[in-house]
Coordinates of C-alpha atoms in Angstrom, one line a residue:
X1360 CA 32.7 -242.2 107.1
X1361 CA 32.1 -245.5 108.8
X1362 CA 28.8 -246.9 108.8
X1363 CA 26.6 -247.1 112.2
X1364 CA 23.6 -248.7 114.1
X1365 CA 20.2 -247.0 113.4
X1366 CA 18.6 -246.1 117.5
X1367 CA 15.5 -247.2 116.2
X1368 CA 13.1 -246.8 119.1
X1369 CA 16.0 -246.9 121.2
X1370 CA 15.4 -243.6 124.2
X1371 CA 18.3 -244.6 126.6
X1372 CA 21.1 -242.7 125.7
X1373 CA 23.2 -244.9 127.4
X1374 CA 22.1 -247.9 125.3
X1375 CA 22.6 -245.3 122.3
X1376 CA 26.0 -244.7 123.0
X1377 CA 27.4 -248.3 124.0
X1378 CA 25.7 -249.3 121.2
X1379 CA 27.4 -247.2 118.3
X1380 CA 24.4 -245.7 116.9
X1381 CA 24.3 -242.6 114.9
X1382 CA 23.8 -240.0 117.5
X1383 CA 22.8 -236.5 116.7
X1384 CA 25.1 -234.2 119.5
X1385 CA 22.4 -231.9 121.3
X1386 CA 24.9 -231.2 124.2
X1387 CA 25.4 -227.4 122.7
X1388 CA 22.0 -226.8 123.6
X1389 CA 21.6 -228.9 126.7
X1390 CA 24.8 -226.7 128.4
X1391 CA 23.3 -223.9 127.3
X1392 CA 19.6 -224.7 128.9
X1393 CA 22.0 -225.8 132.6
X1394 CA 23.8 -222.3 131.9
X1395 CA 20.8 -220.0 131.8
X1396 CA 18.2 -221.4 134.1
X1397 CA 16.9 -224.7 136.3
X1398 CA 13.0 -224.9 135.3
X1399 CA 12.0 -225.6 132.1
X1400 CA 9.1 -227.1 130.2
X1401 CA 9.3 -228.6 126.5
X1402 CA 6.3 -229.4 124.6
X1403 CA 7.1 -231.4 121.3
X1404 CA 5.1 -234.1 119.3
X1405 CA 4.9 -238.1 119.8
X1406 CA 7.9 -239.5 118.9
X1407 CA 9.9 -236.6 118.4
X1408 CA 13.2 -237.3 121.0
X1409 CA 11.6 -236.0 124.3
X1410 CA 12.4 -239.2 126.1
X1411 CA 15.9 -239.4 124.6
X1412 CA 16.2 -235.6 125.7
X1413 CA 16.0 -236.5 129.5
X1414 CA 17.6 -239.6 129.8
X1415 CA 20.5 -237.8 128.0
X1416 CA 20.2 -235.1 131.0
X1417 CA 20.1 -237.6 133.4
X1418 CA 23.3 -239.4 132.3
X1419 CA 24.9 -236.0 132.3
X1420 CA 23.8 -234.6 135.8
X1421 CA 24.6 -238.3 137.3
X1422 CA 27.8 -237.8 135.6
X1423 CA 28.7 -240.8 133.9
X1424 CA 31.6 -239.1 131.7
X1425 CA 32.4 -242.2 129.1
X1426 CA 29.2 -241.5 127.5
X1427 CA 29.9 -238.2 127.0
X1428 CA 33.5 -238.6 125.2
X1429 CA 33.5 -237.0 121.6
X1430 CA 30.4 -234.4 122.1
X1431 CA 30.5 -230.8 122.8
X1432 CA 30.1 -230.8 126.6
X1433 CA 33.0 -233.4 127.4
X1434 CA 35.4 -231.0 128.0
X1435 CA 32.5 -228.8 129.6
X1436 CA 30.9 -230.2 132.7
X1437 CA 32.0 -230.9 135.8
X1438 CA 32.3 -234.6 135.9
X1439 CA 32.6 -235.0 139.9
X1440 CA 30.0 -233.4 140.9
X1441 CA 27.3 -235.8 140.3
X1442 CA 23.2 -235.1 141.8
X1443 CA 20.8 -237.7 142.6
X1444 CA 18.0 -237.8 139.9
X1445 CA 14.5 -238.2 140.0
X1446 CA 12.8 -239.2 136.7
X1447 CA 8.9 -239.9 136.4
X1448 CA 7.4 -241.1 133.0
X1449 CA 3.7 -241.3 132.6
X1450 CA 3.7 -243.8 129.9
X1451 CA 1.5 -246.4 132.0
X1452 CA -2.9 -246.9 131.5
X1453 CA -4.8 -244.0 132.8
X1454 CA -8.2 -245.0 131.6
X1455 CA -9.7 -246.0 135.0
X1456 CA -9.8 -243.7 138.2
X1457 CA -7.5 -244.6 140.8
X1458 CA -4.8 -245.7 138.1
X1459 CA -3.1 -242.8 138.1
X1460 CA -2.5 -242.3 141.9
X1461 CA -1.0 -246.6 141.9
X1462 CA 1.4 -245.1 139.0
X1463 CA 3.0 -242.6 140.6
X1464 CA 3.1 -244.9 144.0
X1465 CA 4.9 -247.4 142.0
X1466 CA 7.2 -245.3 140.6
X1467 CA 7.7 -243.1 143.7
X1468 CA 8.5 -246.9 145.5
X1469 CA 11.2 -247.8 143.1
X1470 CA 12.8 -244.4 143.5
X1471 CA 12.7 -244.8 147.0
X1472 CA 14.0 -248.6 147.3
X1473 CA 17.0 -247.7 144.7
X1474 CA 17.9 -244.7 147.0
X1475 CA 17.7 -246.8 149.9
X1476 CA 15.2 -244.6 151.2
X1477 CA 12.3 -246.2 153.4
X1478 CA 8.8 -244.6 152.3
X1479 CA 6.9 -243.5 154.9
X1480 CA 3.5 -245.4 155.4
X1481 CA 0.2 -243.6 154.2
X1482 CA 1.7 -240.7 152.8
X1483 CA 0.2 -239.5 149.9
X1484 CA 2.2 -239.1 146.5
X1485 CA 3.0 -235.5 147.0
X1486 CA 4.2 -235.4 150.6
X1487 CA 6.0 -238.7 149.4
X1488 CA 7.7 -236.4 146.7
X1489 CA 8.5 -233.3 149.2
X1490 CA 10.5 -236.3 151.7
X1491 CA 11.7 -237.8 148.9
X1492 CA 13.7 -234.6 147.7
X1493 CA 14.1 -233.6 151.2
X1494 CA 15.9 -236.8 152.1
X1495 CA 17.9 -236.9 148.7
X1496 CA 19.4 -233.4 148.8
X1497 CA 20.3 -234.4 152.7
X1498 CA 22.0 -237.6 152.2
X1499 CA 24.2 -236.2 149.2
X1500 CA 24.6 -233.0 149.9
X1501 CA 23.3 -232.1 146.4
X1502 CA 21.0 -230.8 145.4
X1503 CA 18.0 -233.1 143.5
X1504 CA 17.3 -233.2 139.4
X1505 CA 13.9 -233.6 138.7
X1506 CA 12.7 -234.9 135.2
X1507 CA 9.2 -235.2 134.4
X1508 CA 8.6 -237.3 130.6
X1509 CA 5.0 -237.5 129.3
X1510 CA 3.4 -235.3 131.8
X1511 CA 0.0 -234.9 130.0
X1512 CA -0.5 -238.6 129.3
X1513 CA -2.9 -239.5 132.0
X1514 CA -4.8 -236.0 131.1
X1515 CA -4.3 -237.0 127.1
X1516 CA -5.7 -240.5 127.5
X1517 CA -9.0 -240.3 129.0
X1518 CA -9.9 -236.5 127.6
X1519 CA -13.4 -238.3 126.1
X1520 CA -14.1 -238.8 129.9
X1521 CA -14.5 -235.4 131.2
X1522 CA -14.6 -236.3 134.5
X1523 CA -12.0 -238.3 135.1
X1524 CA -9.5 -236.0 132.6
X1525 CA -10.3 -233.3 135.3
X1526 CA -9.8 -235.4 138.5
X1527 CA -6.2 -236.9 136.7
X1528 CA -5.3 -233.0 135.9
X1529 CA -6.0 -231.9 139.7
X1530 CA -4.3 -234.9 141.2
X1531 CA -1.4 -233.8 138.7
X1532 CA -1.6 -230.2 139.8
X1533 CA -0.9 -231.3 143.6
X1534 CA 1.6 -233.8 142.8
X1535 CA 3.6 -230.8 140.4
X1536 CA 2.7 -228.5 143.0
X1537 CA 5.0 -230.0 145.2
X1538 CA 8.1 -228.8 143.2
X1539 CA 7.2 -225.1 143.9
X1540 CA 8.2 -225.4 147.9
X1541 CA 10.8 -227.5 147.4
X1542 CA 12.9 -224.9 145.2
X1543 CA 15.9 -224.9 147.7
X1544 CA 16.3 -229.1 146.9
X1545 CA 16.0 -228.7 142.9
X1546 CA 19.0 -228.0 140.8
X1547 CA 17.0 -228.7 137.9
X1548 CA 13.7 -229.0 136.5
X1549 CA 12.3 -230.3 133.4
X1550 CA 9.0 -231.6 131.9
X1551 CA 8.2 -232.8 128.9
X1552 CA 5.1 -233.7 127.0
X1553 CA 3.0 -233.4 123.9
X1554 CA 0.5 -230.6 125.2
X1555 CA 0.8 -227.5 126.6
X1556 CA -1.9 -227.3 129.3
X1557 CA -2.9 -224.6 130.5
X1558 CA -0.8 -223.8 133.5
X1559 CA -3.3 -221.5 135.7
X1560 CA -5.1 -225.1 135.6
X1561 CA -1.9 -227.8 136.0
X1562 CA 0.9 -225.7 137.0
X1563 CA -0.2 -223.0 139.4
X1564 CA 1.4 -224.1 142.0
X1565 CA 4.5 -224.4 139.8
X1566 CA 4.5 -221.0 138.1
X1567 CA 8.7 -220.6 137.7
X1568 CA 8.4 -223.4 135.3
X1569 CA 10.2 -221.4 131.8
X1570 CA 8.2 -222.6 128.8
X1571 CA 10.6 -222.9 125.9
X1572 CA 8.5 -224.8 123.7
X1573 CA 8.5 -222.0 120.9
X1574 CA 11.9 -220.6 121.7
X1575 CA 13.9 -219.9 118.1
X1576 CA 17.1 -220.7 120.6
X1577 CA 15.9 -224.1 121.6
X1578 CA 14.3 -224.8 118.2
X1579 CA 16.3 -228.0 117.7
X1580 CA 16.4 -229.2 120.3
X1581 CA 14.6 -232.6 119.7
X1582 CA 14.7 -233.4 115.5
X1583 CA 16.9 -233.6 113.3
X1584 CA 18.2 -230.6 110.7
X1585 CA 18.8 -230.8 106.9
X1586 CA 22.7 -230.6 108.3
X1587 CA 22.5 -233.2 110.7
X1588 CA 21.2 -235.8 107.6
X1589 CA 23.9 -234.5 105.6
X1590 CA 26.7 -234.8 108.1
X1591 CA 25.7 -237.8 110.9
X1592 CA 23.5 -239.6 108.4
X1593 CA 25.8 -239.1 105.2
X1594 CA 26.8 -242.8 105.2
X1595 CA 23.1 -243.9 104.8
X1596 CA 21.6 -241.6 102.2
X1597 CA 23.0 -243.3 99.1
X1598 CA 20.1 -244.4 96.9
X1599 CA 17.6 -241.9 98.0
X1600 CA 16.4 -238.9 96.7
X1601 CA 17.3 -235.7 98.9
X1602 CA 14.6 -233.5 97.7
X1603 CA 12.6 -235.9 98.3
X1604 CA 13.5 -236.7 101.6
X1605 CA 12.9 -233.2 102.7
X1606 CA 9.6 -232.9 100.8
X1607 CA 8.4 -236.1 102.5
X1608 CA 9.7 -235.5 106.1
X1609 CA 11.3 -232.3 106.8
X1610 CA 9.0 -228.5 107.3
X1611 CA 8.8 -228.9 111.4
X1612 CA 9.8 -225.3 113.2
X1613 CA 9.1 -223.9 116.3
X1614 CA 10.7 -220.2 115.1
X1615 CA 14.3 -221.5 114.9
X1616 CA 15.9 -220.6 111.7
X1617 CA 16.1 -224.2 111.0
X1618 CA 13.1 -226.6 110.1
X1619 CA 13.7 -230.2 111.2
X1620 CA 12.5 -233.8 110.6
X1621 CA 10.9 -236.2 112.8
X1622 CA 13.6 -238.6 113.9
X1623 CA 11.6 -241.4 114.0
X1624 CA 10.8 -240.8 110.0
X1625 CA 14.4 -240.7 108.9
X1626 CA 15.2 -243.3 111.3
X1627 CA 12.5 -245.8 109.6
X1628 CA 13.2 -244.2 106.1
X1629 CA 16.7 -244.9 106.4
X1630 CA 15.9 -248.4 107.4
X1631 CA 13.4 -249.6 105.3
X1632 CA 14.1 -247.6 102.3
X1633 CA 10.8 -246.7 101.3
X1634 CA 8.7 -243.1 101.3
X1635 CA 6.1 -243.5 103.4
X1636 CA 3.8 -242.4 106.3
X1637 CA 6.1 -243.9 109.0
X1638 CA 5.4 -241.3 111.7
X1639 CA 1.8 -240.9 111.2
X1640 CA 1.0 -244.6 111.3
X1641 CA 2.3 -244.9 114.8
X1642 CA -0.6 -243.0 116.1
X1643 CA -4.3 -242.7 115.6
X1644 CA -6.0 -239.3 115.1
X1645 CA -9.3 -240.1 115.3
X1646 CA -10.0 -238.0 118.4
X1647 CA -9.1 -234.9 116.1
X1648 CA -11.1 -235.7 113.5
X1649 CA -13.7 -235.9 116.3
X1650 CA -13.1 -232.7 117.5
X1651 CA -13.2 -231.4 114.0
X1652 CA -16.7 -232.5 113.0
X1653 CA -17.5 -231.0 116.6
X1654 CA -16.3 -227.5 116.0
X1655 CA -17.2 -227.7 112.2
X1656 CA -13.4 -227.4 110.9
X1657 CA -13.6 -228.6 107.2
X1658 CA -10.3 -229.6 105.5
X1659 CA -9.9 -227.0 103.7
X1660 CA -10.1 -224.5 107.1
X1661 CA -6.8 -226.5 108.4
X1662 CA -5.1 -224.8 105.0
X1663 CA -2.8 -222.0 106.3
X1664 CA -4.6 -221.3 109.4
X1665 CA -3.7 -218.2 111.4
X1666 CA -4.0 -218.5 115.1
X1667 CA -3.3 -216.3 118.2
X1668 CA 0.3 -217.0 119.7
X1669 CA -2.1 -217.5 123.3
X1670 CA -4.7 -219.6 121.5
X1671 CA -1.6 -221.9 120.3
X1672 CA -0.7 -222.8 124.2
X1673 CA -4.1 -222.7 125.4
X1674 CA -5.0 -226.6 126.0
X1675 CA -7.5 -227.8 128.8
X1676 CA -10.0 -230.0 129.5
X1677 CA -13.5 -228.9 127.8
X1678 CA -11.5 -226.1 125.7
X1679 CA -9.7 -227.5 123.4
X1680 CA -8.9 -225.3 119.9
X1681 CA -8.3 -227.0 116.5
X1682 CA -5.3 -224.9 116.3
X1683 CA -3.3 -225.7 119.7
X1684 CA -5.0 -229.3 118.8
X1685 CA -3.4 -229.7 115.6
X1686 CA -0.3 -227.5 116.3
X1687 CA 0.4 -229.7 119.4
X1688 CA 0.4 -232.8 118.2
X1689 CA 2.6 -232.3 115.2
X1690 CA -0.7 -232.2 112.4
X1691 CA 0.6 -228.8 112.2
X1692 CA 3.4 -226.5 112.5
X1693 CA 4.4 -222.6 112.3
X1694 CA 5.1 -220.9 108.5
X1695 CA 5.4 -217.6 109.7
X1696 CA 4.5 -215.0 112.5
X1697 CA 3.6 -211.6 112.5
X1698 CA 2.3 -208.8 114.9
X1699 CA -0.7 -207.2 114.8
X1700 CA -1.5 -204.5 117.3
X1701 CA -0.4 -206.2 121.0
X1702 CA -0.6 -209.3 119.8
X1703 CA 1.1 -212.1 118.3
X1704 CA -0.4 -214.5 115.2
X1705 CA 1.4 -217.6 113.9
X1706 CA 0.9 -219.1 110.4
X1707 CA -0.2 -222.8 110.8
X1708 CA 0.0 -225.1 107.8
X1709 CA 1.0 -228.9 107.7
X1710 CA 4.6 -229.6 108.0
X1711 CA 5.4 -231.7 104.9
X1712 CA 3.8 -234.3 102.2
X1713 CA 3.7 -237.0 104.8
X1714 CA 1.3 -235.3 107.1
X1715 CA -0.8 -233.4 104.5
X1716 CA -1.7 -236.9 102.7
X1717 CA -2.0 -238.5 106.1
X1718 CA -4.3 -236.4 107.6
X1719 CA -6.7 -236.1 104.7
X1720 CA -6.7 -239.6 103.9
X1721 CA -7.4 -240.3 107.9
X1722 CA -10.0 -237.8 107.6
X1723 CA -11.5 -239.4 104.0
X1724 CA -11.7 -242.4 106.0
X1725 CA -13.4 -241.1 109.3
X1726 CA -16.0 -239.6 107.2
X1727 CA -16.8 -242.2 104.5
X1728 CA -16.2 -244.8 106.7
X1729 CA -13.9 -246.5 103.6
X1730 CA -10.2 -247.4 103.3
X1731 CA -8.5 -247.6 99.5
X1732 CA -11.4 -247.1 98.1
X1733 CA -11.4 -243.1 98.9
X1734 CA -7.9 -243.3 97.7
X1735 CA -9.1 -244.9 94.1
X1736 CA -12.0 -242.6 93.8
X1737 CA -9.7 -239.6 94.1
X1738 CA -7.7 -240.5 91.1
X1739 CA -11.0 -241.1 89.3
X1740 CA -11.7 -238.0 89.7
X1741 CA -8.6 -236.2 88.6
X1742 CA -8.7 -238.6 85.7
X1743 CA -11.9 -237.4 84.2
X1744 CA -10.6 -233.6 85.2
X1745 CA -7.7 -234.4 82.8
X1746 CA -10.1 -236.7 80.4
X1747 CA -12.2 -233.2 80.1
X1748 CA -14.7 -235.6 80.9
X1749 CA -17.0 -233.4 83.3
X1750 CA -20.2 -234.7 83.3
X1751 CA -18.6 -237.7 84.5
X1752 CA -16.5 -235.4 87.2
X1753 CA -20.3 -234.2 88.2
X1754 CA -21.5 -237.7 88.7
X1755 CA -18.7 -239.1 90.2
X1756 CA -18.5 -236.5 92.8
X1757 CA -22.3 -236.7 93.3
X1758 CA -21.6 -240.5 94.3
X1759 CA -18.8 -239.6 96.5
X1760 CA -20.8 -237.1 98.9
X1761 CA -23.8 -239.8 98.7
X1762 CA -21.6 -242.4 100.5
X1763 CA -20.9 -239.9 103.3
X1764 CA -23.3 -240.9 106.1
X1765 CA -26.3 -238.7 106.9
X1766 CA -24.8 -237.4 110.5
X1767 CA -21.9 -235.4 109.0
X1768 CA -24.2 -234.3 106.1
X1769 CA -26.6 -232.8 108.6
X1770 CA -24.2 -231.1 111.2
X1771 CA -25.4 -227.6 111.2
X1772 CA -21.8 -225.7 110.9
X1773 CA -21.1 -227.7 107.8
X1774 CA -23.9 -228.8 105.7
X1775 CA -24.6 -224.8 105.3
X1776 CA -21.8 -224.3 103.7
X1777 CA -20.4 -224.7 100.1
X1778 CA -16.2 -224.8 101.9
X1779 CA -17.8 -228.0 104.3
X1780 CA -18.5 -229.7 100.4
X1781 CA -15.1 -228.3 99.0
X1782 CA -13.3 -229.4 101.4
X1783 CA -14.0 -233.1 101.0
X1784 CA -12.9 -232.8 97.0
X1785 CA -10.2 -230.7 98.4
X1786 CA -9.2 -234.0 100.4
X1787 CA -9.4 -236.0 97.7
X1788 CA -7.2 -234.3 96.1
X1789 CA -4.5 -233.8 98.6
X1790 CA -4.8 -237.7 99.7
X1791 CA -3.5 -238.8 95.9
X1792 CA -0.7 -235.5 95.9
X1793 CA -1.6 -234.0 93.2
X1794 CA -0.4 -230.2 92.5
X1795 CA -3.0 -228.0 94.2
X1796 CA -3.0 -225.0 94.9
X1797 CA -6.3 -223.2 97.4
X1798 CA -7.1 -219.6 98.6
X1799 CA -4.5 -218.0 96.7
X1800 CA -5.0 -214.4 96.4
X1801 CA -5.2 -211.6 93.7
X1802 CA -6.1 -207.9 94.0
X1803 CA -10.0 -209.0 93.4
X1804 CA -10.2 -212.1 96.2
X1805 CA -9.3 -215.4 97.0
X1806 CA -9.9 -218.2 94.2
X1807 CA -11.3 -221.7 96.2
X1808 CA -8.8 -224.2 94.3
X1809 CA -6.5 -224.2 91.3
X1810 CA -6.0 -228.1 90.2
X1811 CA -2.3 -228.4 88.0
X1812 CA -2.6 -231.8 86.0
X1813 CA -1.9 -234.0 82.9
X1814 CA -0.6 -230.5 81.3
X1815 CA -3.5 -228.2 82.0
X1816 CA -5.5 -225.7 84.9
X1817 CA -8.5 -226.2 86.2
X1818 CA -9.4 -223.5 88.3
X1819 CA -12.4 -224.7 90.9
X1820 CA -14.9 -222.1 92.9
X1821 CA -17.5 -223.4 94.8
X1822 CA -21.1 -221.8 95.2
X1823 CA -24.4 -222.7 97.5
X1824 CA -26.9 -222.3 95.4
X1825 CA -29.4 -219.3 96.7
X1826 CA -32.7 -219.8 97.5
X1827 CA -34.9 -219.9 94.7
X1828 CA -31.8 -219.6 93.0
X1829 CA -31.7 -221.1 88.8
X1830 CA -29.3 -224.0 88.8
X1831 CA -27.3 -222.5 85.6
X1832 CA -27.7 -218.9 86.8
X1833 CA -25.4 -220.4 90.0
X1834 CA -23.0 -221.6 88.1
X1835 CA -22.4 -218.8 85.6
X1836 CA -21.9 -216.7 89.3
X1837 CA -19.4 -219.2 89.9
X1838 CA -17.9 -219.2 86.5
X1839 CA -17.5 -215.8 86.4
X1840 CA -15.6 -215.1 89.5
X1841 CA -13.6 -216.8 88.6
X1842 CA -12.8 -214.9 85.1
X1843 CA -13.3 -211.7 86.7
X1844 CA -11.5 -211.7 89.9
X1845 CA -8.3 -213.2 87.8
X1846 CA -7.6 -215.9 89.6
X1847 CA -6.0 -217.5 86.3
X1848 CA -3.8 -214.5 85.3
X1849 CA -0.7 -216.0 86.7
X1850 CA -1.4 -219.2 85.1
X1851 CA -1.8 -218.0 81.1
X1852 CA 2.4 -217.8 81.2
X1853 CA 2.3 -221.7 81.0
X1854 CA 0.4 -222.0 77.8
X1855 CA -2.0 -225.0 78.9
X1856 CA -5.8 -225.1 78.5
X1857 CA -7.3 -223.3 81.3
X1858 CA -10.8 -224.5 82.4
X1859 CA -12.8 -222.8 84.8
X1860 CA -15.3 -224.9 86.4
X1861 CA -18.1 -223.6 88.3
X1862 CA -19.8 -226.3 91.1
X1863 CA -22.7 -225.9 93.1
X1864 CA -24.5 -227.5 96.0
X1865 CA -27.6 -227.7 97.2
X1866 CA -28.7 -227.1 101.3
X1867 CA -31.9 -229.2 100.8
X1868 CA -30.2 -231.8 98.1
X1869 CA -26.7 -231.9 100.1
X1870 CA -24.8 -232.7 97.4
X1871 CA -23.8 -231.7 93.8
X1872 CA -26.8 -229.9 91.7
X1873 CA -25.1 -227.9 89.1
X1874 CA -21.5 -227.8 87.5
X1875 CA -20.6 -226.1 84.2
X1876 CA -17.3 -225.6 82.7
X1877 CA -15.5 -222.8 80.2
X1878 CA -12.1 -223.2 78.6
X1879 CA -10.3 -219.8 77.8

């Protein structure tokens, strides 16, 4: 198979296609979404195809048929019927007010001038938008294709400035609105974006909109599949571990039978030849770690989270869930689903290796306010684990939580509890990679964490010491919970040591006070 061009950062399928890049053939899907209805809304991750998505629709409903030759739809579509296409893309500043109404001006005025329609003066964006689509579907005798890319941007951008996130969201909701009356002009509809906003409060006047962003059908949509790396990609995957690969990258799904990778990872994988956190490093998360000291979300709480299938799409100014935070913007993605009563509950948990080290070493960082050097004192600490060395594990973790600074120590949802204090070893831990396993359950309860390393268990629970409470008599409770409740059974098979290491904290101390250890 002849080699291609990588489409790295490349969204114009056009440009893809004259280009002779690698090109993964979505057509099968986009014929069927033309087939079975005209109003659609997609909510996927930064980076993640969305923008290649629509341009590809736009080439295809303007029909420009050499671009098409070779994939699935060629001998499908009706190339001479062609519709005038409307595309807006909210990828412009939105952090001032008045920003957002000059964008959509702008863009409305190119529209216009490359239809050689004359804009009427003093009309406001969404009466601009009704003639617009009014004048299009006239003048062709078409009707209009209407593609909306990055919706939530101007929402997403300022959503630390409450005030002007809600005035961009209702100047949004008037300017969607518009859609909804002009039904008889639309052949097609769809918006992408990265959130799913609530649509009482963006898209009530655009109810018809058919939300297929968890839809096993349209799963694949955007991504890339273990077949599609095997198949388009075969002629660049010499050299590099498979297993790897999908340890590193793939795990996304959205109920399709099929996980799938972040293009942009494999793209840059491919390219540079190197494992790392391509896709993360694009973006900066610090407004969710934000959000998470806020709501009191430890790491170890984001570890296979179950969440309502409502709570998931529920995202709006000033309510804003860790789950439909983290689910939406790719930090986390669905393991599993299940019905309980009326109701549907998805298993959240993060996708693959590249996000789990990412987010905890992000988070690390937030809270300790250091780069590498969290990274070096979580090897030190597995070190002395494996060294059996666990006075020095005691004193080395008492260091660690005295660097974190006194604000996240007093936050009243986590310095009262012992997971707030677990969770920052936990993400140690899960920053270097190191084979851990948390919460997993036997017939007695749930052990806190079970550490796999240099050929022997260490099997973690964590206590708050009671009031009043002897320091030893705390960590014999912890000690033997751990013996009791079994959480080692399963491990004995392996014939390693097996330490059980009981750690308490203190409320008043806010750090380490006690730690023992017993080797069965």
């Amino acid at each position: 198979m002849q080699r291609q061009n990588l489409p790295i950062g490349i969204q114009s399928f056009r440009t893809l296609r004259e280009d002779n890049c690698y090109y993964v053939d979505k057509t099968a899907l986009i014929e069927q979404l033309v087939r079975q209805g005209r109003h659609y809304f997609l909510s996927r991750p930064r980076r993640f195809g969305k923008s290649l998505l629509l341009d590809t629709l736009r080439e295809l409903f303007a029909c420009n048929e050499p671009l098409f030759e070779g994939l699935h739809i060629h001998d499908r579509w009706d190339w001479n019927a062609p519709h005038p296409v409307v595309r807006f893309s909210f990828d412009g500043k939105y952090n001032e007010p008045g920003e957002l109404e000059e964008d959509i001006a702008g863009q409305l005025g190119i529209i216009e001038r490359n239809a050689g329609i004359t804009a009427h003066s003093g009309v406001t964006g969404a009466n601009r938008l009704r003639n617009l689509l009014d004048l299009l579907h006239q003048e062709t005798g078409r009707q209009v294709v209407v593609l909306v890319d990055e919706y939530d941007k101007p929402i997403l951008d300022v959503l630390t400035n409450p005030e002007l996130a809600t005035a961009n969201r209702d100047h949004l909701r008037g300017f969607y609105g518009i859609l909804k009356g002009c039904a008889d002009h639309l052949r097609f509809v769809m918006v992408t974006g990265v959130s799913m906003f609530s649509k009482v409060n963006l898209f009530s006047g655009l109810n018809n909109l058919k939300d297929i962003s968890v839809d096993a059908r349209f799963a694949t949509v955007c991504g890339y599949t273990d077949g599609d790396l095997d198949t388009v990609f075969a002629p660049e995957l010499e050299g590099l571990d498979r297993d790897q690969i999908r340890d590193w990258y793939n795990g996304y799904n959205w109920l399709g039978t099929e996980k799938v990778y972040n293009p942009y990872d494999v793209l840059l994988l491919l390219d540079r030849r190197k494992f790392e956190p391509h896709w993360f490093e694009t973006g900066s998360p610090t407004f969710l770690f934000e959000v998470m000291m806020e709501k009191g979300v430890g790491p170890l709480d984001v570890e296979k989270l179950a969440a309502e299938g409502s709570l998931v799409s529920t995202f709006d100014v000033g309510n804003i869930g860790i789950d439909a935070l983290m689910f939406q913007t790719g930090y986390l993605t669905i393991t599993g689903e299940q019905r309980r009563d009326d109701e549907t509950l998805y298993r959240l948990d993060y996708p693959n290796k590249e996000v789990r080290l990412s987010v905890n070493s992000g988070l690390l960082h937030y809270v300790t306010g250091r780069g590498r050097e969290t990274k070096e004192q979580s090897r030190s600490l597995c070190q002395l684990l494996v060294d059996n060395d666990f006075d020095g594990f005691k004193a080395h973790l008492q260091t660690l939580f005295a660097g974190i600074p006194y604000q996240w120590q007093t936050q009243p949802e986590l310095a009262r509890y012992e997971s707030w204090y677990a969770g920052i070893l936990y993400a140690c831990f899960r920053t270097i990679g190191v084979d851990l396993r948390v919460e997993e359950s036997t017939s007695h309860g749930r052990s806190d964490m079970v550490l796999l390393r240099g050929g022997q268990v260490f099997a973690l629970e964590f206590k708050m010491a009671g009031e009043g409470e002897d320091e030893a008599a705390a960590v014999g409770r912890a000690v033997r919970q751990i013996r009791e409740r079994g959480y080692v059974e399963k491990y004995r098979e392996r014939g390693e040591p097996i330490h059980l290491l009981g750690v308490v904290f203190g409320r008043e101390a806010r750090n380490v006070i006690a730690m023992g250890a017993e080797r069965l």
